[in-house]
Amino acid sequence: MRSHYCTNLSEKDVGLEVEVCGWANSYRDHGGIVFIDLRDKTGLLQLVCDPEHNKSAHEVASNVRDEFVLRAKGKVRLRGEGLENPKLKTGKIEIIIDELIVENAARALPFVINDENVNEEIRLKYRYLDLRTPKAYETFKLRSKATVAVRNTLDELGFLEVETPVLTKATPEGARDYLVPSRVHNGEFYALPQSPQLFKQLLMCGGFDKYFQIAKCFRDEDLRADRQPEFTQIDVEMSFCTQEEVIKVTEKMLKNVFKACGFDINPPFEQMTYKHAMETYGSDKPDLRYGLEMVDVADIFSRSTNEIFSSIASDTKKNRIKALKVPNGDNIFSKRQMKGFEDYVRKFGAQGLGFFQMKEEGLKGPLVKFFSEEDLAEIVSRCELKTGDVVFFGAGKKSVVLDYMGRFRIYLAEQMNIIPQDEFRFVWVVDFEMFEVEEGKLKALHHPFTMPKDINADVEDMESIAYDIVLNGVELGGGSIRIHKKEIQEKVFKLLNISDEEANEKFGFLLDALELGAPPHGGIALGLDRLIMLLTNSKSIRDVIAFPKTQRATCPLTQAPSIVSNEQMRELGIRLREKTIKENR
Ligand code: ASP
């Protein structure tokens, strides 16, 4: 066994006999003396192999190359004057070596460890080399601390950790399923769970009134920067609870997780309705670290002499006209940049981007001529404009305007560099709509098991008892109070155009349970990977997953997914179409 990790030694240990183990991070031969920077998960330590001190250790050292695995015994001493390295934690000391053992040699590495310019595919192929850096170790240490804090907090609160199946039936979280063919039942498939949603509800029906799990979820989606086909959720469910109780448990857990990772956060967090978030920030996950709030000005524009604006403004149910003030924007941005803003919003469906500049003498800009003096004054007062400010306008269909103005808000904040980097700003978004329309079809905004506030309300206005927790503009997680009555569940299925047969085929087991004494219940799930990303300020979700997949859902390390033998395919009753085989090759 080693006696110390590299960076646990310091000048206090001078004279101590030690044994250290690790990898040769680098080596130098200086006038016959070999210096090796030994690296372990904690950092670097300098070993000195001097032939005058110990001939055989020096001989071994002469053959050491990068990434050889070493065990070294020797004595801690101070480095000579002027030879200290202030960049290293152990920069004041070195070990004069009495015995050096090469535990294993290493061939030339495919890339230099820690070189951030190396193509990611190669780094993932040799992921263990990537993991050898202290930075990677720190990330996974923090991840472990966070997970343990989740377990401890929920355990203290009386929650039971229960595992749910991975080979199961489809659960609808809105993505495509990963399927596993059955050998015993040829032609039939298991689905990997998109979340443990239905099982956790069934645990409530089983009388386990507080459940949690650090659960793997699988969703076959087109991967975006912060998505992975398999990811981890902190999954929680409780019986006989209110929304506020779920929120309280989550806040307590987050408080302890952040504390375990060295941060102090102060729940209770602010709550905001979905409607307010959409209307003011153009997003259901608003970043509240900066202002740039949108103001509704449709009523003022309805009185303008510009027909396009006045007609858009006349239908406040379908359309929106939103103003976004940039304080001092006139001095911050050039004409050219302002033109660039228009190009930016056009990418997201904007027809254009109007603006006013607040000059000493009043509002200026191409739109001024369409407004009366009073209405210009109203714009100034409603947007609280001061000299030098610029105010931009988005006008058009509600969903389009809210979307591009929301994106524009973030884009502006980035351009203006006003986003505080060392702040954790949480917000609960509550009172979600029950449904959304996607490609002409009604879809559950959360999932179809979410309890509506009033099942008899109009479909467009129906709200659900659902809540999301948002941190710095990132959705950390979400949950809801669930439907625990069969009639309501059936009504929701009907509204979603799920026939009785389909409902029975897919969710018959749930409908059964709802008839056999299902308690009221609700819960939440938080994305652990995203949480760790935010805690470690990582740019990619792949940095916080030990063995992640690429954006094309492949694993360069194991080469998964891969072709399987004909024998295996035959057992599964599967034959590939000729075309598929060719396409795959
Ligand atoms: N199952 C949901 C999800 O994965 C979370 C929840 O409702 O608890 O998004």
mmCIF file of N, CA, C and O and ligand atoms in Angstrom, residues 173 194-197 200 217 219 231 233 235-237 446-447 450 475 478-480 482 523-525, ligand 1:
data_model
loop_
_atom_site.group_PDB
_atom_site.id
_atom_site.type_symbol
_atom_site.label_atom_id
_atom_site.label_comp_id
_atom_site.label_asym_id
_atom_site.label_seq_id
_atom_site.Cartn_x
_atom_site.Cartn_y
_atom_site.Cartn_z
ATOM 1 N N GLU A 173 -42.600 9.381 -21.976
ATOM 2 C CA GLU A 173 -42.052 10.691 -21.592
ATOM 3 C C GLU A 173 -41.807 11.517 -22.858
ATOM 4 O O GLU A 173 -41.094 12.503 -22.834
ATOM 5 N N GLN A 194 -38.094 5.140 -20.140
ATOM 6 C CA GLN A 194 -37.713 6.552 -20.320
ATOM 7 C C GLN A 194 -37.644 7.244 -18.967
ATOM 8 O O GLN A 194 -37.008 8.287 -18.818
ATOM 9 N N SER A 195 -38.332 6.651 -17.987
ATOM 10 C CA SER A 195 -38.233 7.067 -16.582
ATOM 11 C C SER A 195 -38.967 6.000 -15.784
ATOM 12 O O SER A 195 -39.721 5.228 -16.353
ATOM 13 N N PRO A 196 -38.762 5.971 -14.469
ATOM 14 C CA PRO A 196 -39.511 4.960 -13.682
ATOM 15 C C PRO A 196 -40.928 5.415 -13.358
ATOM 16 O O PRO A 196 -41.535 4.907 -12.413
ATOM 17 N N GLN A 197 -41.464 6.366 -14.120
ATOM 18 C CA GLN A 197 -42.730 7.012 -13.781
ATOM 19 C C GLN A 197 -43.836 6.061 -13.303
ATOM 20 O O GLN A 197 -44.380 6.239 -12.228
ATOM 21 N N LYS A 200 -43.012 4.035 -10.097
ATOM 22 C CA LYS A 200 -43.046 4.762 -8.823
ATOM 23 C C LYS A 200 -44.479 5.024 -8.401
ATOM 24 O O LYS A 200 -44.808 5.012 -7.217
ATOM 25 N N CYS A 217 -32.292 6.360 -17.011
ATOM 26 C CA CYS A 217 -33.414 6.513 -17.939
ATOM 27 C C CYS A 217 -32.866 6.463 -19.354
ATOM 28 O O CYS A 217 -31.728 6.880 -19.592
ATOM 29 N N ARG A 219 -33.659 7.376 -23.396
ATOM 30 C CA ARG A 219 -34.531 8.049 -24.367
ATOM 31 C C ARG A 219 -33.809 8.150 -25.693
ATOM 32 O O ARG A 219 -32.693 8.671 -25.758
ATOM 33 N N PHE A 231 -29.250 8.475 -19.203
ATOM 34 C CA PHE A 231 -28.864 9.501 -18.243
ATOM 35 C C PHE A 231 -29.454 9.134 -16.878
ATOM 36 O O PHE A 231 -30.211 8.171 -16.765
ATOM 37 N N GLN A 233 -31.477 10.055 -13.305
ATOM 38 C CA GLN A 233 -32.427 10.938 -12.629
ATOM 39 C C GLN A 233 -32.454 10.644 -11.139
ATOM 40 O O GLN A 233 -32.339 9.489 -10.736
ATOM 41 N N ASP A 235 -35.052 10.312 -8.705
ATOM 42 C CA ASP A 235 -36.482 10.118 -8.906
ATOM 43 C C ASP A 235 -37.168 10.000 -7.545
ATOM 44 O O ASP A 235 -36.721 9.215 -6.698
ATOM 45 N N VAL A 236 -38.212 10.771 -7.341
ATOM 46 C CA VAL A 236 -38.846 10.843 -6.020
ATOM 47 C C VAL A 236 -40.369 10.746 -6.168
ATOM 48 O O VAL A 236 -40.923 11.291 -7.122
ATOM 49 N N GLU A 237 -41.010 10.066 -5.259
ATOM 50 C CA GLU A 237 -42.484 10.029 -5.265
ATOM 51 C C GLU A 237 -42.985 9.940 -3.828
ATOM 52 O O GLU A 237 -42.342 9.311 -2.973
ATOM 53 N N HIS A 446 -46.552 17.946 -19.506
ATOM 54 C CA HIS A 446 -45.657 17.189 -18.626
ATOM 55 C C HIS A 446 -45.726 15.722 -19.055
ATOM 56 O O HIS A 446 -44.965 15.300 -19.888
ATOM 57 N N HIS A 447 -46.618 14.950 -18.518
ATOM 58 C CA HIS A 447 -46.927 13.635 -19.074
ATOM 59 C C HIS A 447 -48.380 13.313 -18.759
ATOM 60 O O HIS A 447 -48.996 14.003 -17.950
ATOM 61 N N THR A 450 -50.323 13.429 -15.188
ATOM 62 C CA THR A 450 -50.343 14.646 -14.380
ATOM 63 C C THR A 450 -51.774 15.084 -14.085
ATOM 64 O O THR A 450 -52.624 15.091 -14.977
ATOM 65 N N GLU A 475 -33.391 23.700 -16.990
ATOM 66 C CA GLU A 475 -34.413 22.932 -16.277
ATOM 67 C C GLU A 475 -33.718 21.771 -15.574
ATOM 68 O O GLU A 475 -33.200 20.865 -16.202
ATOM 69 N N GLY A 478 -38.473 18.220 -12.972
ATOM 70 C CA GLY A 478 -39.888 18.587 -12.934
ATOM 71 C C GLY A 478 -40.698 17.449 -12.381
ATOM 72 O O GLY A 478 -40.240 16.306 -12.311
ATOM 73 N N GLY A 479 -41.883 17.792 -11.957
ATOM 74 C CA GLY A 479 -42.753 16.757 -11.424
ATOM 75 C C GLY A 479 -44.177 17.243 -11.407
ATOM 76 O O GLY A 479 -44.493 18.308 -11.949
ATOM 77 N N SER A 480 -45.016 16.448 -10.776
ATOM 78 C CA SER A 480 -46.421 16.821 -10.726
ATOM 79 C C SER A 480 -47.148 16.018 -9.656
ATOM 80 O O SER A 480 -46.629 15.015 -9.172
ATOM 81 N N ARG A 482 -50.089 13.502 -9.328
ATOM 82 C CA ARG A 482 -50.566 12.568 -10.360
ATOM 83 C C ARG A 482 -52.072 12.355 -10.267
ATOM 84 O O ARG A 482 -52.681 12.570 -9.208
ATOM 85 N N GLY A 523 -44.814 13.617 -7.219
ATOM 86 C CA GLY A 523 -43.358 13.497 -7.079
ATOM 87 C C GLY A 523 -42.624 14.391 -8.039
ATOM 88 O O GLY A 523 -43.193 15.345 -8.599
ATOM 89 N N ILE A 524 -41.388 14.035 -8.220
ATOM 90 C CA ILE A 524 -40.515 14.876 -9.048
ATOM 91 C C ILE A 524 -39.326 14.032 -9.498
ATOM 92 O O ILE A 524 -39.025 13.002 -8.888
ATOM 93 N N ALA A 525 -38.676 14.467 -10.564
ATOM 94 C CA ALA A 525 -37.406 13.849 -10.960
ATOM 95 C C ALA A 525 -36.443 14.957 -11.363
ATOM 96 O O ALA A 525 -36.833 15.917 -12.026
HETATM 97 N N1 ASP B 1 -41.135 11.085 -14.848
HETATM 98 C C1 ASP B 1 -41.000 12.496 -15.041
HETATM 99 C C2 ASP B 1 -39.843 12.794 -16.014
HETATM 100 O O1 ASP B 1 -38.983 11.968 -16.223
HETATM 101 C C3 ASP B 1 -40.730 13.231 -13.779
HETATM 102 C C4 ASP B 1 -41.836 13.151 -12.818
HETATM 103 O O2 ASP B 1 -42.973 13.493 -13.172
HETATM 104 O O3 ASP B 1 -41.597 12.774 -11.656
HETATM 105 O O4 ASP B 1 -39.765 13.882 -16.535
#
